[in-house]
Coordinates of C-alpha atoms in Angstrom, one line a residue:
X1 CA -4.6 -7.4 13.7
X2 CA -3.0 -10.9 13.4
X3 CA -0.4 -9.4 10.5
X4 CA 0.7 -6.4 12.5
X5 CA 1.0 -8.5 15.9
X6 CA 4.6 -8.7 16.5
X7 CA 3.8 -12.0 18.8
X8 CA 2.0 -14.2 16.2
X9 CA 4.4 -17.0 15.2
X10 CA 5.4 -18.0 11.7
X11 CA 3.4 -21.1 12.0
X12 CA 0.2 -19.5 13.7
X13 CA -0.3 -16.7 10.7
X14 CA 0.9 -20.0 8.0
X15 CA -2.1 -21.9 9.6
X16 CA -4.5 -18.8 9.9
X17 CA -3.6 -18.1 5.9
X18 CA -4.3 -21.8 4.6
X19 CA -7.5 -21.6 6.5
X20 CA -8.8 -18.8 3.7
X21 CA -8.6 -20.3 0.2
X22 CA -8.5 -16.9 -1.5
X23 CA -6.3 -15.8 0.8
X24 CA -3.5 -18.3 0.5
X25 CA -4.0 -18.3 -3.5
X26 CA -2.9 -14.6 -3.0
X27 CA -0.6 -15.3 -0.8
X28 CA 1.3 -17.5 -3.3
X29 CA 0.5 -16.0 -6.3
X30 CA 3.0 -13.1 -4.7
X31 CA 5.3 -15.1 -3.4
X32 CA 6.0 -16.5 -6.5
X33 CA 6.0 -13.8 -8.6
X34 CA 9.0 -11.9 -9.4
X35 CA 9.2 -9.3 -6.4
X36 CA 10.5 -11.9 -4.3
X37 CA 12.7 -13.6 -6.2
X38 CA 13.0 -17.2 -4.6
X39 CA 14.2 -20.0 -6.5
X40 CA 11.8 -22.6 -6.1
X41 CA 8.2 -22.4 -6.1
X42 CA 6.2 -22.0 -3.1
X43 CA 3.0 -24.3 -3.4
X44 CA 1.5 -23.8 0.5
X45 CA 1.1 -21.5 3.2
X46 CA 3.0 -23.0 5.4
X47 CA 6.0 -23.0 3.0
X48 CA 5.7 -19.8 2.7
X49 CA 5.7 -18.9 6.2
X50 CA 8.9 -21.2 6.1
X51 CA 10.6 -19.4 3.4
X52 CA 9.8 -16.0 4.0
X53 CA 10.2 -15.5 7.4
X54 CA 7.6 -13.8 10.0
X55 CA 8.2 -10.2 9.2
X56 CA 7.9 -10.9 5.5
X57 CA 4.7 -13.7 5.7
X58 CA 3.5 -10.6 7.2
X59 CA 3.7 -7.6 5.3
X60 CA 3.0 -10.6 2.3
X61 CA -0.4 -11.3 3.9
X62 CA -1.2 -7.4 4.0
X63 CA -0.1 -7.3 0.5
X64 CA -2.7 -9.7 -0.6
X65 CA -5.8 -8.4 1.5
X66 CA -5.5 -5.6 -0.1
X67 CA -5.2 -7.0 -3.6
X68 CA -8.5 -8.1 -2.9
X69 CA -9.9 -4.9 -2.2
X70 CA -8.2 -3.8 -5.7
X71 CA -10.0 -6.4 -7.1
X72 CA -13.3 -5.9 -5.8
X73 CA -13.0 -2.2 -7.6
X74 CA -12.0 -3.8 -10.8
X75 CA -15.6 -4.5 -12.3
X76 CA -17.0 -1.8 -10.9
X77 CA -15.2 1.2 -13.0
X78 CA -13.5 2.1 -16.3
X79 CA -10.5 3.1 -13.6
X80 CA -7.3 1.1 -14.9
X81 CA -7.3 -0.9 -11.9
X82 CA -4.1 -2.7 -12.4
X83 CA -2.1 0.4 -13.6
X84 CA -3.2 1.9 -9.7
X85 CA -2.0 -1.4 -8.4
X86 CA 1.6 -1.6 -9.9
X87 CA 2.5 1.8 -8.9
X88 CA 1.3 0.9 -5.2
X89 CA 3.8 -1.6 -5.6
X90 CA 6.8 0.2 -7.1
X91 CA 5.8 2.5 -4.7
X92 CA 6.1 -0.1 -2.1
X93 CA 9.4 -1.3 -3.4
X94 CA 11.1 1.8 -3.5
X95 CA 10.6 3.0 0.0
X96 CA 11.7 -0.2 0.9
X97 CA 15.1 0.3 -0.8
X98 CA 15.6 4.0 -0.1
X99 CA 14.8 3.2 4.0
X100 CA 17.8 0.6 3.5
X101 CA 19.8 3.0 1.6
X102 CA 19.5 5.9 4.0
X103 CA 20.1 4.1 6.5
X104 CA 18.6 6.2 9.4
X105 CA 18.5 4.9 12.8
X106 CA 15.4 5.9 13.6
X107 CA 14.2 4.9 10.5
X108 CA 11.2 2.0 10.1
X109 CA 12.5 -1.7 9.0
X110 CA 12.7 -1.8 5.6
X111 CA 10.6 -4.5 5.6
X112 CA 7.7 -2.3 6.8
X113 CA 8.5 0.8 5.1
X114 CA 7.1 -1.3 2.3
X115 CA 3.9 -1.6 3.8
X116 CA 4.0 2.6 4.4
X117 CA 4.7 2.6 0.3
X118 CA 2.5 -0.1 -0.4
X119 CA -0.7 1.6 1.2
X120 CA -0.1 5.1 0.5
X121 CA -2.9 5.8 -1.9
X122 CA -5.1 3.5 -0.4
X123 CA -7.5 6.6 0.4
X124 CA -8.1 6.8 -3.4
X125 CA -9.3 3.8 -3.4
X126 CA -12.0 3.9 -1.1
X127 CA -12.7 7.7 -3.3
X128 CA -13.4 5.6 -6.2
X129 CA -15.3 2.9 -4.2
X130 CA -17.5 5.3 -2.6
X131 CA -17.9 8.3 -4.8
X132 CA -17.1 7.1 -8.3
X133 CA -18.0 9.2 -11.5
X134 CA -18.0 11.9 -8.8
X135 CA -14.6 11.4 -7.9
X136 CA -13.3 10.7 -10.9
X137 CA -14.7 13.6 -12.8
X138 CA -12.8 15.7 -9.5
X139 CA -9.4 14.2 -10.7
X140 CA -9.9 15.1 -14.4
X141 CA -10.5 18.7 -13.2
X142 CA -7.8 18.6 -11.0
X143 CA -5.7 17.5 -14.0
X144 CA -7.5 20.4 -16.7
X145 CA -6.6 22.7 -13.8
X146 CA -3.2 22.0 -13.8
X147 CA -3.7 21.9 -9.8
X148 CA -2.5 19.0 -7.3
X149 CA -5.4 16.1 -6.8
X150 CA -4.7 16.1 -3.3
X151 CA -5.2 19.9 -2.7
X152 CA -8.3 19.9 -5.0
X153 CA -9.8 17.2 -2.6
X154 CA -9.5 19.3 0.2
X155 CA -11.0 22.1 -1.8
X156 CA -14.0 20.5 -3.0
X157 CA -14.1 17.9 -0.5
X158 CA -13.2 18.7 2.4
X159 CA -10.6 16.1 3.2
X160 CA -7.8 14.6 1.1
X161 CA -7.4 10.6 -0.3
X162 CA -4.4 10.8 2.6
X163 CA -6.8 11.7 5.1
X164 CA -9.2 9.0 4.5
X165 CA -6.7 6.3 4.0
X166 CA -5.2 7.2 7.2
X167 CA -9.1 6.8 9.2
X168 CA -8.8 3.1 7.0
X169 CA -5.3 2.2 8.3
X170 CA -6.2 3.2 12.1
X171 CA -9.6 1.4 11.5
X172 CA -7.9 -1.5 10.3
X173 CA -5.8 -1.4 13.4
X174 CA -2.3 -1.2 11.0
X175 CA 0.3 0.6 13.6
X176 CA 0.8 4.4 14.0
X177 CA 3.5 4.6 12.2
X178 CA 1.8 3.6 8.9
X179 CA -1.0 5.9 9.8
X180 CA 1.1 8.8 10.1
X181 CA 3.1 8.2 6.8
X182 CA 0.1 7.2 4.7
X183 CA -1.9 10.4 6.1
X184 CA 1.2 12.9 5.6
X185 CA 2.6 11.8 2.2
X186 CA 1.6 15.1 0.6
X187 CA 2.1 17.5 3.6
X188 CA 5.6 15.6 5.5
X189 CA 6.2 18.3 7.7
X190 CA 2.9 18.0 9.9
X191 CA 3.8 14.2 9.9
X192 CA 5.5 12.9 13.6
X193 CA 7.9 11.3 11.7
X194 CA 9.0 13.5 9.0
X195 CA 11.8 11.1 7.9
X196 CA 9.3 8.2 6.7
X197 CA 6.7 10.4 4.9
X198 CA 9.4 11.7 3.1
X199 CA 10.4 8.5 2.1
X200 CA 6.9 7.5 0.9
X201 CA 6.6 11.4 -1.0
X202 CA 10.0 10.5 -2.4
X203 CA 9.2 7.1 -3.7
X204 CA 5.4 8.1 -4.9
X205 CA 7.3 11.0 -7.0
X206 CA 9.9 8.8 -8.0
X207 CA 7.4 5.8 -9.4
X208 CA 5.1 8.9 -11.2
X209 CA 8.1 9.7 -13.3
X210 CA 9.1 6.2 -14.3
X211 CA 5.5 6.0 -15.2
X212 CA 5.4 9.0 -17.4
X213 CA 9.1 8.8 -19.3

């Protein structure tokens, strides 16, 4: 709630971060690593905070929590973990530059159309936490059926991986406009805001194909 609270000053979510030692070793393991770009190492929280700015501290913090949660999956299945991970991130990056390159007024900040990218799958995540084998064995006949993943979840499951990362997102108290791009990614024209889950569908389609040339 902190993260997403537009009135939580740069030095308040700096002192919060350096108060969780995991948290701030994620924090600067991103910051220093290539996304970002800065030219000088960060070596503290509150540098960081300094550096980046609120807005990106923020979505940074975010970023890191739920590298954690990646983390926590990657002993507990043959799932490549890390290849999941770096397409969540192009993912993240390319709705970021397409919101700037489009331009729309009514679009979200760049900055957080990141975070809609970012957090996209996020449902599948908690799929492979919660059901494993099961799960995975619905993606591989998803795949043999030549079928989308998304539409086979609903079929055998009832609800979709966008469906249950948007319940996380609005449990995790991210704002509504996340919620409605990360649970409409697959279907954009039931989303409230068309525009940004059609940035998200573009970018996830976009980050598939660099993945597969």
């Amino acid at each position: 709630e902190m993260v997403e609270d537009e009135g939580t000053g740069i030095r308040e979510i700096g002192d919060t971060v350096a108060e969780d030692a995991p948290m701030t070793a994620a924090v600067l393991r991103m910051a220093n690593s290539s996304i970002y770009g800065l030219e000088r190492t960060i070596g503290t929280a509150a540098e960081a905070a300094t550096v980046l700015g609120a807005r990106r501290l923020r979505n940074l913090v975010l970023q890191a929590a739920v590298l954690e949660e990646y983390d926590e999956l990657r002993w507990a299945t043959t799932v490549d973990i890390d290849a999941i991970w770096k397409h969540a991130l192009l993912v993240g990056q390319l709705t970021k530059r397409l919101t700037s390159a489009c331009g729309y007024s009514m679009a979200p900040h760049p900055e957080d159309a990141y975070n809609f990218g970012l957090l996209h799958d996020l449902g599948r995540m908690a799929l492979i936490d919660t059901l494993g084998a099961e799960y995975l064995a619905l993606l591989e006949e998803a795949k043999h059926r030549g079928v989308a993943a998304h539409d086979f979840e609903i079929t055998s499951l009832g609800f979709s991986h966008q469906d249950a990362g948007a319940r996380i997102a609005e449990v995790w108290g991210l704002p509504a406009a996340l919620v409605d791009a990360v649970g409409h990614h697959h279907d954009i024209h039931a989303a409230k805001d068309a525009r940004a889950a059609a940035l998200v569908a573009c970018s996830d389609r976009l980050a598939h194909s660099v993945a597969s040339d």
